[in-house]
CSV table of C-alpha atoms and ligand atoms in Angstrom, one decimal:
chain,number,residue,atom,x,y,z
A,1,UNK,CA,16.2,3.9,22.7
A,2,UNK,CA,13.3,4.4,20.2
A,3,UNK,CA,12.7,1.9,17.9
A,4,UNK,CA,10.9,2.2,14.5
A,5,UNK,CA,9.3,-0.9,12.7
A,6,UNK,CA,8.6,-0.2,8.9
A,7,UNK,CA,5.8,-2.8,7.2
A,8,UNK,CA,6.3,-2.8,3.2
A,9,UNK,CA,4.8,-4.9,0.9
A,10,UNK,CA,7.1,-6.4,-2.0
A,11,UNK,CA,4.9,-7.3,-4.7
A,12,UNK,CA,1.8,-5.4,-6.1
A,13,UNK,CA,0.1,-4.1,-2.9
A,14,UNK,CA,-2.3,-6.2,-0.7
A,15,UNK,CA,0.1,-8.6,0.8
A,16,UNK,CA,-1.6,-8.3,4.4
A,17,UNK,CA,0.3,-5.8,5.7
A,18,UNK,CA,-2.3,-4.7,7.8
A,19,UNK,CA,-2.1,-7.9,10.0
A,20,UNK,CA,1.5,-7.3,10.6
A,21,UNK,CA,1.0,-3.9,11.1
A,22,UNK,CA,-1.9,-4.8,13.5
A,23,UNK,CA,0.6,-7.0,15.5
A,24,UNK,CA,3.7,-4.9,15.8
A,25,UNK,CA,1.6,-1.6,16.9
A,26,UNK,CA,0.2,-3.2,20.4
A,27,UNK,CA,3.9,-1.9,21.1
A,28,UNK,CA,3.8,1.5,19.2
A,29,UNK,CA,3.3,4.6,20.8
A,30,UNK,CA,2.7,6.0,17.0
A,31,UNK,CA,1.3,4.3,14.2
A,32,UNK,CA,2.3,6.2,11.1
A,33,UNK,CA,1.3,6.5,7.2
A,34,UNK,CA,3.7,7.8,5.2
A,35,UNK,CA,2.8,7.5,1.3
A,36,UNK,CA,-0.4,7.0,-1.3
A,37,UNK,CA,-3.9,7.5,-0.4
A,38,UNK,CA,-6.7,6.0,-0.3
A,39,UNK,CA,-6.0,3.9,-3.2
A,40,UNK,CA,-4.8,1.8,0.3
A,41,UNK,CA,-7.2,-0.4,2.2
A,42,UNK,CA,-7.0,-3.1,4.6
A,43,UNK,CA,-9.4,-4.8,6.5
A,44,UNK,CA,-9.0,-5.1,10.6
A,45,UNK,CA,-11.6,-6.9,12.6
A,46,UNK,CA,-12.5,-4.7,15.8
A,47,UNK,CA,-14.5,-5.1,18.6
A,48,UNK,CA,-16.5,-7.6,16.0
A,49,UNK,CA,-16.8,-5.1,13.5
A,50,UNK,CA,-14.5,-5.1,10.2
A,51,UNK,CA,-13.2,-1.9,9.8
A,52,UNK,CA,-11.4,-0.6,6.2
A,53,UNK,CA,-8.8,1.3,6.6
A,54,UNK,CA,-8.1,3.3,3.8
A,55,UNK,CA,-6.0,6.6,5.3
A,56,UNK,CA,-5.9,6.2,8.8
A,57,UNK,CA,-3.3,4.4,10.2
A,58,UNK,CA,-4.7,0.9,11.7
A,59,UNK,CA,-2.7,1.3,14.7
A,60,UNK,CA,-4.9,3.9,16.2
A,61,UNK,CA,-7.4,1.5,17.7
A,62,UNK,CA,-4.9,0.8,20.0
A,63,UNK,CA,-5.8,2.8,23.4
A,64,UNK,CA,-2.0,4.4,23.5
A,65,UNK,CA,-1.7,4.6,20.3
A,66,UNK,CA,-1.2,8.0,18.2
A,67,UNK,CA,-1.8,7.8,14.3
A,68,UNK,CA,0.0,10.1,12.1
A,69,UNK,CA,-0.5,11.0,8.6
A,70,UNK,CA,2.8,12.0,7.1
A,71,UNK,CA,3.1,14.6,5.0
A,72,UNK,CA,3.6,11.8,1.8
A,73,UNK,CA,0.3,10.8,1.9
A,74,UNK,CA,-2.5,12.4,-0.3
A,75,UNK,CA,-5.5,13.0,1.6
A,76,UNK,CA,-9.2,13.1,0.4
A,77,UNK,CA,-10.8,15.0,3.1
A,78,UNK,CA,-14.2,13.3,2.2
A,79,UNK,CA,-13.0,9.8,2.5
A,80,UNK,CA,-10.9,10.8,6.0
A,81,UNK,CA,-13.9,12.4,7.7
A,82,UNK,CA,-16.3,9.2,6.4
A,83,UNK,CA,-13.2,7.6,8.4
A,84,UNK,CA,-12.8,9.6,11.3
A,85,UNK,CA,-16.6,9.4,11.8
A,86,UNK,CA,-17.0,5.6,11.4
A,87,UNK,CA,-14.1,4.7,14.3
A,88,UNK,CA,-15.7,7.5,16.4
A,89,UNK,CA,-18.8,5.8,16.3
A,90,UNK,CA,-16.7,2.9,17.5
A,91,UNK,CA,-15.5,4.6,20.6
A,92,UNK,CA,-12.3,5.6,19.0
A,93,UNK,CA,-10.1,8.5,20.7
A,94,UNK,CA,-9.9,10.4,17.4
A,95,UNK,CA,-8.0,13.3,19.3
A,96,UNK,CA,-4.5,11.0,19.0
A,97,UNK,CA,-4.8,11.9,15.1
A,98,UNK,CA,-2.4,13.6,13.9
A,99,UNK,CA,-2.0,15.0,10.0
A,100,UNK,CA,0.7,16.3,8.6
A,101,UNK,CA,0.7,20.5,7.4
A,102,UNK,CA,2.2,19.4,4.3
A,103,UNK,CA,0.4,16.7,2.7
A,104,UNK,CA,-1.8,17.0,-0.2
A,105,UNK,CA,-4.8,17.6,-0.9
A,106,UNK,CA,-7.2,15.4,-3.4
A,107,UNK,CA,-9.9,17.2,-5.2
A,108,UNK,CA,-12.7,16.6,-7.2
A,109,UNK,CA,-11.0,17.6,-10.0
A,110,UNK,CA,-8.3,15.0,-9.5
A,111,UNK,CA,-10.9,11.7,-9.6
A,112,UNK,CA,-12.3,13.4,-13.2
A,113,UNK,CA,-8.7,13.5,-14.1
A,114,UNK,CA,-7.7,9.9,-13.2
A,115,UNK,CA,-10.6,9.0,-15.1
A,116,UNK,CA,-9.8,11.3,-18.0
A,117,UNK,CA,-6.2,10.3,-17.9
A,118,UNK,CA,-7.0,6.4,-18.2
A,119,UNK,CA,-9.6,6.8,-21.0
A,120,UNK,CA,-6.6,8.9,-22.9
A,121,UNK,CA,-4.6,6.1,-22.3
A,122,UNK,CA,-7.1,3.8,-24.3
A,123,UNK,CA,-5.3,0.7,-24.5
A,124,UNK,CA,-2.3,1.2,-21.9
A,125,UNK,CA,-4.7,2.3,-19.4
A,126,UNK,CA,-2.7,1.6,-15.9
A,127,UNK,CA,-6.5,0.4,-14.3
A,128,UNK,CA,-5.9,2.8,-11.3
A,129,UNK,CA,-8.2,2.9,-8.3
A,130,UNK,CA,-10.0,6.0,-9.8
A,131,UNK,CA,-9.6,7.2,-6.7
A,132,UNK,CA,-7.1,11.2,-7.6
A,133,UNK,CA,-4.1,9.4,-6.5
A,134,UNK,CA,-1.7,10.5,-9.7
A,135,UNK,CA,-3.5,13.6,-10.6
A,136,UNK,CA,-3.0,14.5,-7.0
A,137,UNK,CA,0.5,14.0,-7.0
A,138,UNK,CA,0.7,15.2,-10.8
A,139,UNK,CA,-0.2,18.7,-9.3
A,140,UNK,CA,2.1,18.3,-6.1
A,141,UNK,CA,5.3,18.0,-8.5
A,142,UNK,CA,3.9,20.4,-10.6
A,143,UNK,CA,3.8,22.8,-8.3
A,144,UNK,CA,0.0,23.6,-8.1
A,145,UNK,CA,-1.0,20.8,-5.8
A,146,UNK,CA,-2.5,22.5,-2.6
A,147,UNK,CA,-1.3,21.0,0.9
A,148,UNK,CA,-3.2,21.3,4.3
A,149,UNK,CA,-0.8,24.0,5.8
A,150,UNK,CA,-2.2,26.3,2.2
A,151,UNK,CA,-6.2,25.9,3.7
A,152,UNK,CA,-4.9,28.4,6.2
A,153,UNK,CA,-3.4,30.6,3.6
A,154,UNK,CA,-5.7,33.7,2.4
A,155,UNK,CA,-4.8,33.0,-0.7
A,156,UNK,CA,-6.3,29.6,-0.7
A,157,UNK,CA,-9.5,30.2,-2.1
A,158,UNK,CA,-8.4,32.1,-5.2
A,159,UNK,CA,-5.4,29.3,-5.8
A,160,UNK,CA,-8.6,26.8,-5.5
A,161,UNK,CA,-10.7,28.8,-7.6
A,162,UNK,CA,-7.9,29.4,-10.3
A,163,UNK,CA,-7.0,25.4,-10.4
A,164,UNK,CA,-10.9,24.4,-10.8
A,165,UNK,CA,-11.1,27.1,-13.6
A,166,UNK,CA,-7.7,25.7,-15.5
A,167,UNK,CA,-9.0,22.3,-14.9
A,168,UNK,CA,-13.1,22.9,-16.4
A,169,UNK,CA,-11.4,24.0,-19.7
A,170,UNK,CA,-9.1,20.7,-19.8
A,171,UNK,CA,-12.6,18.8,-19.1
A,172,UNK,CA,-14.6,20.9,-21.7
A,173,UNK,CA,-12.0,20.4,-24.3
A,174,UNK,CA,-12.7,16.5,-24.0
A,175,UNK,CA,-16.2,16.8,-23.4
A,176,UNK,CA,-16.0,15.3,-20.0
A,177,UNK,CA,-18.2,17.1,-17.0
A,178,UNK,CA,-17.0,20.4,-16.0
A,179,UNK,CA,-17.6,20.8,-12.3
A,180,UNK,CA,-19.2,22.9,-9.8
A,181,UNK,CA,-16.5,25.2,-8.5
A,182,UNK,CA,-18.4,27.3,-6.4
A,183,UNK,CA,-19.8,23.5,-4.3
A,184,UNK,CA,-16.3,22.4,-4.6
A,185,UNK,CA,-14.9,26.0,-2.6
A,186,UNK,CA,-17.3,25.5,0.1
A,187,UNK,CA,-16.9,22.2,0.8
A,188,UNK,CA,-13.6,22.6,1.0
A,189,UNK,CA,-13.7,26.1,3.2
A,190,UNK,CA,-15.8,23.5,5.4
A,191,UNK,CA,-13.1,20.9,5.8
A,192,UNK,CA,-10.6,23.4,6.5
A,193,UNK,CA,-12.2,24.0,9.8
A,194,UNK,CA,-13.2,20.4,10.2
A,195,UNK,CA,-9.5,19.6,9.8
A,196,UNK,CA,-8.0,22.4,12.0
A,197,UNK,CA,-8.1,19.7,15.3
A,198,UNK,CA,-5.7,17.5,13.6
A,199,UNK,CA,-3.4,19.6,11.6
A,200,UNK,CA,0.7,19.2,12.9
A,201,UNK,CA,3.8,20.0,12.6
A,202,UNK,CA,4.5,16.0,11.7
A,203,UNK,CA,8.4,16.3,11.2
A,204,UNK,CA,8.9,17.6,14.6
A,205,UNK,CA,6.1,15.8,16.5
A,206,UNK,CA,7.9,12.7,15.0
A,207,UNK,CA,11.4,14.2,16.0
A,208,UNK,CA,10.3,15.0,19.6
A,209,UNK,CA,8.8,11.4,19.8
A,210,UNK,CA,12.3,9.8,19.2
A,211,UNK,CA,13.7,11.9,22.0
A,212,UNK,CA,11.5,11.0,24.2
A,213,UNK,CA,12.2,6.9,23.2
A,214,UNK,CA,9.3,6.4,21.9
A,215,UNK,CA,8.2,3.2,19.2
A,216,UNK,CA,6.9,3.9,16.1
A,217,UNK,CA,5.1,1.7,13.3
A,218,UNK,CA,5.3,2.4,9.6
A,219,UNK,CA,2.4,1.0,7.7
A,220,UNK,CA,3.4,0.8,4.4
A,221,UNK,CA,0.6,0.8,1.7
A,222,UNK,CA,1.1,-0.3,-1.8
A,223,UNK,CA,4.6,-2.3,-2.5
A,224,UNK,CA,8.2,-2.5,-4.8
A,225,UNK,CA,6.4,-3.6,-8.1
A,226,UNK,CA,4.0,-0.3,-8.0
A,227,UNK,CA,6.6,1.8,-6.8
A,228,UNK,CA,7.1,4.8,-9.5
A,229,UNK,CA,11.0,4.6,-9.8
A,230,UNK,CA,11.4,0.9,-8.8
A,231,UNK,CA,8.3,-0.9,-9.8
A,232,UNK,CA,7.2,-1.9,-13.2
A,233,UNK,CA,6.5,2.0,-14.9
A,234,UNK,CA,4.1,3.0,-16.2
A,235,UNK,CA,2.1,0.4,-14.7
A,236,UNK,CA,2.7,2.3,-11.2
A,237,UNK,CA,1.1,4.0,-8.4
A,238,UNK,CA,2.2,7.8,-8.3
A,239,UNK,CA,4.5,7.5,-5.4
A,240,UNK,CA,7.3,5.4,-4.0
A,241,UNK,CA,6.2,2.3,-1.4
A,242,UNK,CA,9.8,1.8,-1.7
A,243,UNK,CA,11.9,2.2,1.6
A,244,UNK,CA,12.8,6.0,0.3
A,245,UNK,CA,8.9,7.2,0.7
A,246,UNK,CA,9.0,6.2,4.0
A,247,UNK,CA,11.8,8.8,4.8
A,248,UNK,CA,10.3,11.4,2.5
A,249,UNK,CA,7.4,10.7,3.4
A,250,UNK,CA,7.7,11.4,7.3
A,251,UNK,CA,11.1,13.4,7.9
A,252,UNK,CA,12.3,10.3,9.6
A,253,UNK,CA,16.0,9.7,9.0
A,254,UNK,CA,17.4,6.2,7.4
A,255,UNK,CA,19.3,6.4,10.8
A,256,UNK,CA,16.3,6.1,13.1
A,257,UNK,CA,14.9,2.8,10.9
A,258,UNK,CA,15.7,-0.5,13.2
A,259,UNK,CA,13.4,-3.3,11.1
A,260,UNK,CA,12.3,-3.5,8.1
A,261,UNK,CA,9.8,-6.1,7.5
A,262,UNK,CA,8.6,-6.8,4.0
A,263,UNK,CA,5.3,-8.8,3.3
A,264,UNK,CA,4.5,-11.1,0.3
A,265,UNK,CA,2.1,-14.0,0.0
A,266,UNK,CA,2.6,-17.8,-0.2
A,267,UNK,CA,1.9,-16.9,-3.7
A,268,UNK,CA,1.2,-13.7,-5.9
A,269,UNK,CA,-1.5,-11.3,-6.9
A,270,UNK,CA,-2.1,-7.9,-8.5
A,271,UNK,CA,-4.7,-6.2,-9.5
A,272,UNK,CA,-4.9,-3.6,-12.2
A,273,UNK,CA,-3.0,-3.3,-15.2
A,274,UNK,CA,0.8,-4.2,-15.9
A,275,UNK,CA,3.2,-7.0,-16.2
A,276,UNK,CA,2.6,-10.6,-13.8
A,277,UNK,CA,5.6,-13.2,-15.0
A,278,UNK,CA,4.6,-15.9,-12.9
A,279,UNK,CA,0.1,-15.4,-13.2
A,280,UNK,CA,-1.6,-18.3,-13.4
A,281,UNK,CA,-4.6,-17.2,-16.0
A,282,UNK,CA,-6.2,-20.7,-15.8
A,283,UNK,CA,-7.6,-22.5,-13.2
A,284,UNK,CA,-4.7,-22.3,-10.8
A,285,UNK,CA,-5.3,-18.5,-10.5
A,286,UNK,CA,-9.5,-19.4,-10.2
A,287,UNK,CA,-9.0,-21.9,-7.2
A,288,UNK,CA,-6.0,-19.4,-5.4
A,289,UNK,CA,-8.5,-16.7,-6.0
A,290,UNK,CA,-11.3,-18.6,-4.6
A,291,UNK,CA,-9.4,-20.0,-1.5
A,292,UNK,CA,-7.6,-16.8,-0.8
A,293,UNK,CA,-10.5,-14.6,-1.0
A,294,UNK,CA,-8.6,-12.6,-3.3
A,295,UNK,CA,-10.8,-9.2,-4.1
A,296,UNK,CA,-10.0,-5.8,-3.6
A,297,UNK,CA,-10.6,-4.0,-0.4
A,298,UNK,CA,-10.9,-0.6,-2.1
A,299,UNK,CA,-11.8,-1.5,-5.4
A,300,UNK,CA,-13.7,-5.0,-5.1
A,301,UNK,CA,-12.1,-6.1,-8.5
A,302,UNK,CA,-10.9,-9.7,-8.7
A,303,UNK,CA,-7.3,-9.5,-8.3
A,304,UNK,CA,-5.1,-11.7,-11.3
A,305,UNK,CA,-3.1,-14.7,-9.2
A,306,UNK,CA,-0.3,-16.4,-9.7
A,307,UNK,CA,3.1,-18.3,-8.0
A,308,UNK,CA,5.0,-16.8,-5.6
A,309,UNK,CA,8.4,-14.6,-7.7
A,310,UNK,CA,11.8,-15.5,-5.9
A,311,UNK,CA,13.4,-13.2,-8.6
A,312,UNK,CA,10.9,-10.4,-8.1
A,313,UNK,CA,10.9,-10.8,-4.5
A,314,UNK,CA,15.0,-10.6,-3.9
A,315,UNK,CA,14.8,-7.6,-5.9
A,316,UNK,CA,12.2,-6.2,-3.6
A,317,UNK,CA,14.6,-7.5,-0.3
A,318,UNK,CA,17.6,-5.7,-1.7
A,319,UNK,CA,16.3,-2.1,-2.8
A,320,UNK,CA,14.3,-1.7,0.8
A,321,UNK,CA,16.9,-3.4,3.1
A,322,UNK,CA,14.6,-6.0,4.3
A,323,UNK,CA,15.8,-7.7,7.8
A,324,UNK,CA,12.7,-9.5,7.8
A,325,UNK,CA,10.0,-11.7,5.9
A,326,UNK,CA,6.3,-11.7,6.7
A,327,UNK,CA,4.6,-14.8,4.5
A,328,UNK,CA,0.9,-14.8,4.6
A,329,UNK,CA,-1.5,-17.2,3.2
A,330,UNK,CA,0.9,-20.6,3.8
A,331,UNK,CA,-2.5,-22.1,4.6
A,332,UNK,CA,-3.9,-21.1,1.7
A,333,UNK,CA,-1.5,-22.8,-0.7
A,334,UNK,CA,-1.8,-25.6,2.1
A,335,UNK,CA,-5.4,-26.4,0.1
A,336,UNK,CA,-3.7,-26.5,-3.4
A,337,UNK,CA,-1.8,-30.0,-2.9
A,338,UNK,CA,1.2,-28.9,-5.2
A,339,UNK,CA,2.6,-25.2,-5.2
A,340,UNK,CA,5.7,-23.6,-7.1
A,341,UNK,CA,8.3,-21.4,-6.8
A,342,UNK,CA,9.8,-19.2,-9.5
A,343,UNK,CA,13.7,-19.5,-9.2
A,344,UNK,CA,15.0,-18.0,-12.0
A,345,UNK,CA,13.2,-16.3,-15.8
A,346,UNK,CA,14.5,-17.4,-19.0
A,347,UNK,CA,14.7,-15.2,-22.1
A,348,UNK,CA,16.4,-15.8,-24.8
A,349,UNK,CA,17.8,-19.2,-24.2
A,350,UNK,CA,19.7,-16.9,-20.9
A,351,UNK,CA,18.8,-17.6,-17.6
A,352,UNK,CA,18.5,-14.7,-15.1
A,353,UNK,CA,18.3,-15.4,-11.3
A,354,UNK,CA,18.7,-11.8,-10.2
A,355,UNK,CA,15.6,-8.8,-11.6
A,356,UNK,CA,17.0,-7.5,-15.0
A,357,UNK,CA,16.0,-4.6,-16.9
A,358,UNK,CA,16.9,-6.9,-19.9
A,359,UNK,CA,13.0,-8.3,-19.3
A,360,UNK,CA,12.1,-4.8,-19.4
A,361,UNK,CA,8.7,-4.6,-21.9
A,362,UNK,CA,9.4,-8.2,-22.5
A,363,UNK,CA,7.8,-10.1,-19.5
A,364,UNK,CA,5.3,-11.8,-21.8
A,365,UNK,CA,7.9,-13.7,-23.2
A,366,UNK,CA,9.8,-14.6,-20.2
A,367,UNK,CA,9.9,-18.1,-19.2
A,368,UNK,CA,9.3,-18.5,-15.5
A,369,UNK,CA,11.5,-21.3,-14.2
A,370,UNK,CA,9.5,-23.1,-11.0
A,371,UNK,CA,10.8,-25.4,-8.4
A,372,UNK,CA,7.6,-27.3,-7.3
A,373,UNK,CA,6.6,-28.3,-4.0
A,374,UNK,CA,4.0,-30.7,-2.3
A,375,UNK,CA,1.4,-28.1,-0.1
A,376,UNK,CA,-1.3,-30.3,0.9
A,377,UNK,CA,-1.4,-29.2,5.1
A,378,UNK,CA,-4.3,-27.5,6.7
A,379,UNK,CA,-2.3,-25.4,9.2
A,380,UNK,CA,-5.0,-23.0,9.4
A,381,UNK,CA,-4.8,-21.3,12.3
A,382,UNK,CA,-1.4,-22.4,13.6
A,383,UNK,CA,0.5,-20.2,15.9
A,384,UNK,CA,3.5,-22.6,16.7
A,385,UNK,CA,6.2,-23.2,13.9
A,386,UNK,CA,7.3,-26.1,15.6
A,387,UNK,CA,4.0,-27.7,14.5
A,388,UNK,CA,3.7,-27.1,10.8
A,389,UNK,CA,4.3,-30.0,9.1
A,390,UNK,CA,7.5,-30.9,7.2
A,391,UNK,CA,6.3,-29.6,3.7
A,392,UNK,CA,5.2,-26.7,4.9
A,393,UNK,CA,8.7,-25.5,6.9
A,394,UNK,CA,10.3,-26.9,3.4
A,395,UNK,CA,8.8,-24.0,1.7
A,396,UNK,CA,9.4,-21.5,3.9
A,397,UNK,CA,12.9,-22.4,4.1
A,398,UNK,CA,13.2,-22.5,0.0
A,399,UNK,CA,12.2,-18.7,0.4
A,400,UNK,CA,14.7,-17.8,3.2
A,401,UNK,CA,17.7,-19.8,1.5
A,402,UNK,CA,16.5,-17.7,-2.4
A,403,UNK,CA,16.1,-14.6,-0.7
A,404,UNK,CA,18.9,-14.5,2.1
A,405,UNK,CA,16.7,-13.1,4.9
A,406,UNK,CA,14.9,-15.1,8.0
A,407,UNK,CA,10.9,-15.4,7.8
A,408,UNK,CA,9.9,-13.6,10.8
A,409,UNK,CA,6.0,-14.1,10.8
A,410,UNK,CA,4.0,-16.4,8.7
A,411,UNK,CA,0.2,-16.2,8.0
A,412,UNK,CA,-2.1,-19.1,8.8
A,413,UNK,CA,-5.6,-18.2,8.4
A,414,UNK,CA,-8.2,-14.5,7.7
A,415,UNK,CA,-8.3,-13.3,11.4
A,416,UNK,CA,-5.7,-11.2,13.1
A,417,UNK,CA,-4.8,-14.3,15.5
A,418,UNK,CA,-3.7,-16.6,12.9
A,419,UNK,CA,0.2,-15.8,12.6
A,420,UNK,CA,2.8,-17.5,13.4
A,421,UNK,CA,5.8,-15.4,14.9
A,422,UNK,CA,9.3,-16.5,15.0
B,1,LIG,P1,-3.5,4.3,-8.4
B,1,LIG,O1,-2.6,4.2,-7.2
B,1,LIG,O2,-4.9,4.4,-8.1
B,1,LIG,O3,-3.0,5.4,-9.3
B,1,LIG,O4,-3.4,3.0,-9.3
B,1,LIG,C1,-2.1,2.6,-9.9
B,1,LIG,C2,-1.9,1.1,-9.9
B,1,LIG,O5,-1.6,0.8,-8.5
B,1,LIG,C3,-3.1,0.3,-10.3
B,1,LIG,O6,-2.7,-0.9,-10.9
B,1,LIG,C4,-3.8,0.0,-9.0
B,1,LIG,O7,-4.6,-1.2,-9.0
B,1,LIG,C5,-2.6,-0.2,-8.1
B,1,LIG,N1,-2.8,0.0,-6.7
B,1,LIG,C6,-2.9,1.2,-6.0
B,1,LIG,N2,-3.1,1.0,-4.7
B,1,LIG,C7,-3.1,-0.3,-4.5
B,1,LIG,C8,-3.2,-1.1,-3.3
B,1,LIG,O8,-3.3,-0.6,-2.2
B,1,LIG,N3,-3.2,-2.4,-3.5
B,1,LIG,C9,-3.0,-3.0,-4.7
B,1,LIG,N4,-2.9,-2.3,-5.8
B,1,LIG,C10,-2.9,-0.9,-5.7
């Protein structure tokens, strides 16, 4: 029997899941990516290099391993070949890459229109990555977005051509930079032959993979809380991270899916715009910042901190079926002497202990309700439960008795080695 391992991450995106992911694809025949872009990133440590992923799937440093880029994902063909070119020069078997015929395509056009799009927005800006993602996937459901399969297409070129021009006059009437469409048609009539190698029939290479029993690992990128149905909209990514974009993303069936492992931190962290019940902007958030090295991979920016969110988090267990945790950083919050939890919110003298859309627009005034516990362990490093210290199992087991699902893998420390599995 095949077995298929998904890796989500519940909160606001970088969780770690690229540890986990790391882990759990030493098994995989297939290491897949399913949704967003290159708004992703996580850092691996190969060969004693440190390698960002942004589009790739991780798992293809693996010898045996095959990565695939579903047809979800949005792909900027200038980022992937700055990619594919920096893990070739790593000795990297780039022929087991696989893309997907039907996934996206990110233009120029697209960045100018994220960065359009957020000026617009002037004070609800969402703080995106800048990087096309929602433009891209604007175009895709309305029906003008361009997909790898359409390079091949003779029409391509004029559809290309056509979109540029609609776009320039959108740009001009703002007075933002119209851009070069004949550069952008060549470069792009230069990646379609670039990209011929990897181009797939994903669906049915996927298919043909489970009948021939093999594994498969589904890096998640993003998480629940920027998902664009389930998360906290508008202040969103452009696609679901949810449990539903891995399916739609791929053509894999709910009925292939054996775990589902969801990742949070000993604590919390976004970056970006949008609602944070339980941030700590003081000097709480400074020193978990500080200790947790807490800056984006893609963007660099600081990323806002906080306590971990028990009510948050069950929410994110229930809408993606999660059969197991993955809790990174408990060495972190190891350094802070006293951590909390968040239990329960309180608005309006009411106490909720499951996610309501009553503190919909109104998470400023919610009340975070904390059960506090003594951290002060260096486990860093630690790769047998057995030998964590009493406080430490205490909080772990506070999160498996709120959120009714066993922690399966627990991170001690920055390096790939540092995890404790269970
Ligand atoms: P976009 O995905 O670039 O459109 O950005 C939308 C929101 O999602 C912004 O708040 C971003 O900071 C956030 N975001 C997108 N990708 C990631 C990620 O991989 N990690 C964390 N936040 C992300």
């Amino acid at each position: 029997m095949s077995k298929i391992d998904v890796v989500l991450g519940l909160n606001y995106g970088d969780e770690g899941k690229g540890k986990v992911s790391t882990f759990l694809s030493q098994n995989a025949d297939i290491a897949l990516r399913c949704t967003g872009g290159n708004n992703a990133g996580h850092t691996v440590e190969f060969n004693g290099s440190k390698i960002i992923f942004h589009l790739i799937p991780s798992g293809i440093l693996n010898d045996k391993t095959e990565g695939v880029i579903g047809n979800g994902v949005v792909i900027d063909p200038r980022v992937l070949f700055e990619e594919i070119s920096f893990l070739k020069d790593q000795g990297v078997d780039l022929s087991k890459l696989h893309i997907s015929t039907r996934a996206h395509l990110i233009f120029p056009y697209h960045i100018a229109e994220d960065k359009l799009e957020e000026f617009l927005k002037g004070d609800d800006k969402v703080g995106t990555t800048a990087r096309g993602i929602g433009p891209c996937y604007m175009d895709k459901a309305n029906r003008i977005g361009l997909r790898v399969i359409d390079m091949y297409n003779p029409n391509f070129e004029k559809k290309l051509r056509r979109n540029i021009a609609n776009k320039n006059k959108v740009f001009k009437l703002f007075g933002f930079d119209t851009l070069d469409e004949d550069a952008i048609v060549k470069d792009y009539l230069n990646y379609r032959d670039m990209l011929k190698p990897y181009v797939t029939d994903t669906v049915l290479y996927l298919h043909n993979a489970l009948d021939e029993n093999k594994n498969i690992i589904c890096e998640g990128a993003q998480a629940t809380g920027l998902d664009m149905d389930l998360g906290d909209y508008p202040m969103v990514t452009s696609s679901n991270p949810t449990i539903g974009g891995i399916q739609t993303g791929s053509g894999l069936s709910h009925k292939d899916l054996t775990n589902v492992y969801g990742v949070c931190k000993a604590y919390a962290s976004r970056v970006g715009e949008g609602p944070f019940i339980t941030e700590q902007n003081n000097e709480i958030g400074d020193t978990i910042r500080e200790l947790g090295h807490e800056y984006g991979a893609t963007t660099k920016r600081p990323r806002r901190c906080g306590w971990m969110d028990l009510v948050a988090l069950k929410y994110a267990v229930r809408v993606n079926g999660i059969t197991g945790l993955v809790v990174n950083h408990l060495d972190t919050i190891g350094k802070l002497g006293k951590s909390k939890l968040c239990v329960g919110y309180k608005l309006d003298d009411k106490v909720y202990t499951e996610y309501s859309d009553d503190v919909i627009g109104r998470e400023s005034e919610v009340e975070p309700i904390y059960e506090e516990f003594t951290t002060n362990f260096n486990i860093e490093k630690e790769t047998n439960y057995d030998n964590l210290p009493d406080a430490a199992k205490e909080y772990i087991k506070a999160i498996e008795n709120h959120l009714g699902v066993p922690v399966k893998f627990i991170g001690t420390g920055p390096s790939n080695e540092d995890m404790i599995i269970r």
